[in-house]
XYZ file of C-alpha atoms in Angstrom:
194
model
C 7.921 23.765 -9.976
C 4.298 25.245 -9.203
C 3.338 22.070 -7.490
C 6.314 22.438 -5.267
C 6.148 26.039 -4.488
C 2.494 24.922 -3.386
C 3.571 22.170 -1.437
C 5.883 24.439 0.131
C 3.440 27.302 1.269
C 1.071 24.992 2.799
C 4.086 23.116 4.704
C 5.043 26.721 6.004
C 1.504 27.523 6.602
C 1.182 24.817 9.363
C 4.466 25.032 11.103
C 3.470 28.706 11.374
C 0.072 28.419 12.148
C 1.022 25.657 14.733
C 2.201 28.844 17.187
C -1.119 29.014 19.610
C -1.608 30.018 23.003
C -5.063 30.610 24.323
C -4.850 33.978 25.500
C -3.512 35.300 21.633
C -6.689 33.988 20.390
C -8.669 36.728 21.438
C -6.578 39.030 21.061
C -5.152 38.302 16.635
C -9.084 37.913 16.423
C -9.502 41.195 17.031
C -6.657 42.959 15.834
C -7.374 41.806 12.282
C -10.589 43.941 11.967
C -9.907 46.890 10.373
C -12.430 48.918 13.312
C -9.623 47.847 15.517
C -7.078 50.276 14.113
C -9.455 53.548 13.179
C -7.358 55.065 16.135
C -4.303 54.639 14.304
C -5.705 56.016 11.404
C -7.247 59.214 12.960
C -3.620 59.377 14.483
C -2.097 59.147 11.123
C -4.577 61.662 9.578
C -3.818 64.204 12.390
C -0.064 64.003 11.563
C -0.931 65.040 7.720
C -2.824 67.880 8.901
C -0.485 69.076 11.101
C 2.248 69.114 9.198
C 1.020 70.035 5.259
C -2.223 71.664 6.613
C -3.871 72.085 3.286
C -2.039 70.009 1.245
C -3.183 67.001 3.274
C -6.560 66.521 1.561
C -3.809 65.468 -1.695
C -2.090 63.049 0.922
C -5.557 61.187 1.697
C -6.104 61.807 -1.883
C -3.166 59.825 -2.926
C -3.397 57.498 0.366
C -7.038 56.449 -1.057
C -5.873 55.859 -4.177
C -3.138 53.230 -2.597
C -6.138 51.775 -0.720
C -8.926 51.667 -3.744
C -5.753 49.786 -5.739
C -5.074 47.432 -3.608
C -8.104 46.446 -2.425
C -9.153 45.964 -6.729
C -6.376 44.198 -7.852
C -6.684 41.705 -5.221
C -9.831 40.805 -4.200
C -12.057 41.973 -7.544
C -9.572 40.899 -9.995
C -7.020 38.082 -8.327
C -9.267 36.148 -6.410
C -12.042 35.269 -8.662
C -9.882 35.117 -11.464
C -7.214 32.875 -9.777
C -9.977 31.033 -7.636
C -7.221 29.671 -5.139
C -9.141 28.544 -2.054
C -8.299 29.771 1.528
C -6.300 27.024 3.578
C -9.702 27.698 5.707
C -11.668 26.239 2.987
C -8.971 24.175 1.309
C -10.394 20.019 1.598
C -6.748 19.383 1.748
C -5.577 21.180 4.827
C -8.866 20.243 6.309
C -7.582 19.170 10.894
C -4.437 20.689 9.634
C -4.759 24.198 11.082
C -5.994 25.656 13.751
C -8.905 28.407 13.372
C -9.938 30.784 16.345
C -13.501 30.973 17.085
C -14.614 29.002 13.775
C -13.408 32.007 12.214
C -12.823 30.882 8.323
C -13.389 34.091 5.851
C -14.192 34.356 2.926
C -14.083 31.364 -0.181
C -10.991 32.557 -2.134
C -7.669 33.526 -0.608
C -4.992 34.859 -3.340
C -3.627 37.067 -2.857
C -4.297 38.805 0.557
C -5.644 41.849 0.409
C -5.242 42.828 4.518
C -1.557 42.342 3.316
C -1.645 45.001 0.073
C -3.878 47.532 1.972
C -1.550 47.339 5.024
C 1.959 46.906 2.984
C 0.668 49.636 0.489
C -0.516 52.286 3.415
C 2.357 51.363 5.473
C 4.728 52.329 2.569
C 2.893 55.768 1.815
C 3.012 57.176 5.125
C 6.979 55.814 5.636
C 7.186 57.972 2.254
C 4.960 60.921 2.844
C 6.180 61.203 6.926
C 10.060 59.705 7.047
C 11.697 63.197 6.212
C 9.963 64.965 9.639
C 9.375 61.819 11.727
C 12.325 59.382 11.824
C 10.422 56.973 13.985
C 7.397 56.647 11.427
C 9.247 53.019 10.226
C 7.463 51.563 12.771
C 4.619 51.589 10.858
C 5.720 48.770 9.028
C 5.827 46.813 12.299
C 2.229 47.432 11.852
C 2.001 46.089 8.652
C 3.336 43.223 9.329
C 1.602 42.098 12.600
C -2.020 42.977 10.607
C -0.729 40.468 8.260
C 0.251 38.131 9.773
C -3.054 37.735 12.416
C -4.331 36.049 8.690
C -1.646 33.195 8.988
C -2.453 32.973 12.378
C -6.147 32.081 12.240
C -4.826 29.938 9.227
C -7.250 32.572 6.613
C -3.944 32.855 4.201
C -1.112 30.922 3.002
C 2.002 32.701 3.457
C 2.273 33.233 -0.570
C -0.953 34.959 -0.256
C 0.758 37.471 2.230
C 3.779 37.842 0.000
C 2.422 38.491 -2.694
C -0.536 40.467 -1.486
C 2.303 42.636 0.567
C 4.307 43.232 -2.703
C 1.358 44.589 -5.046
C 0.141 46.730 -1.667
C 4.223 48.414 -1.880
C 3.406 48.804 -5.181
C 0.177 50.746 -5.521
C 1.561 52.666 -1.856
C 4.427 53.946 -4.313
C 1.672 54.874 -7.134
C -0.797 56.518 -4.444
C 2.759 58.677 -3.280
C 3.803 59.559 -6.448
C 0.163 60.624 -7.378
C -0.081 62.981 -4.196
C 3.126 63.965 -4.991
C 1.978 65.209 -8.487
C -1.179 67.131 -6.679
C 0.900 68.683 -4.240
C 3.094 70.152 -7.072
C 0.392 71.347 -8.746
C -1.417 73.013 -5.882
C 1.793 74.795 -5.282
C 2.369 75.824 -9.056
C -1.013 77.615 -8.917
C -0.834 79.295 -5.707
C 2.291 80.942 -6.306
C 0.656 81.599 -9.722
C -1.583 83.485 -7.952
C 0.749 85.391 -6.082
């Protein structure tokens, strides 16, 4: 069953990563660097401030936390430990896929950890922001274009994605829930105080 569900992801892989045109190149090449999006974030931030003034230093608290999880679970603990090689270093898929620029990454591939950082801070700010800003479900949108830019320059098998996406939803509910707990504390003591 393994073998198949292999056999499976790579087939997907390369229909999907058989969708090229020459001026996207450039363009998923760059919108897979993280430096790409800092305006998004800075937007983001300002939109915590603004609406929970103090109590936003427990959002990036908690929105750090979803970040610093993700980022752990997959690339210090699943990729060494699983050691599954990037389609863009797999011998096996080698003329199979097409990479932009020579661009390859790095050795090991599962799961994806653009996928659980994006997934997980896409879910915490849908969480922290849906109850003032109906439109923030966009942000998923985001989520999964980042994500998928990795299929696209063939870096990740789609099971690297999914699963990468699903432990980032997970640690974004952890990182909420934690902020949550702050928040409810920073509230208990001030009207303590009062």
């Amino acid at each position: 069953m393994l073998k198949e569900l292999i056999e499976w992801d790579k087939e997907l892989l390369i229909f999907l990563n058989s969708f090229h045109t020459p001026w996207l190149d450039p363009v998923m090449i760059v919108i897979t660097k993280t430096f790409f999006w800092i305006p998004l974030y800075a937007f983001l931030i300002y939109l915590m401030f603004r609406n929970f003034k103090k109590e936003a230093w427990f959002i990036l608290i908690g929105a750090t936390i979803t970040i610093i999880l993700a980022d752990q679970i997959t690339s210090t603990f699943m990729k060494p430990f699983f050691a599954r090689l990037r389609p863009s270093q797999d011998p096996t898929m080698a003329g199979l896929l097409y990479h932009v620029d020579g661009y390859k990454g790095g050795i090991y591939g599962f799961s994806s950890g653009h996928a659980a950082n994006t997934f997980g801070v896409a879910l915490f700010v849908w969480l922290t922001l849906k109850p003032i800003y109906k439109w923030i479900g966009w942000i998923f949108l985001w989520a999964a274009l980042m994500t998928y830019t990795r299929i696209y320059l063939g870096v990740h098998f789609p099971g690297d994605i999914l699963v990468g996406a699903t432990i980032g939803l997970g640690c974004g509910w952890i990182g909420y829930q934690f902020s949550c707990y702050l928040r409810r504390r920073y509230k208990l003591n001030q009207d303590q105080k009062a």
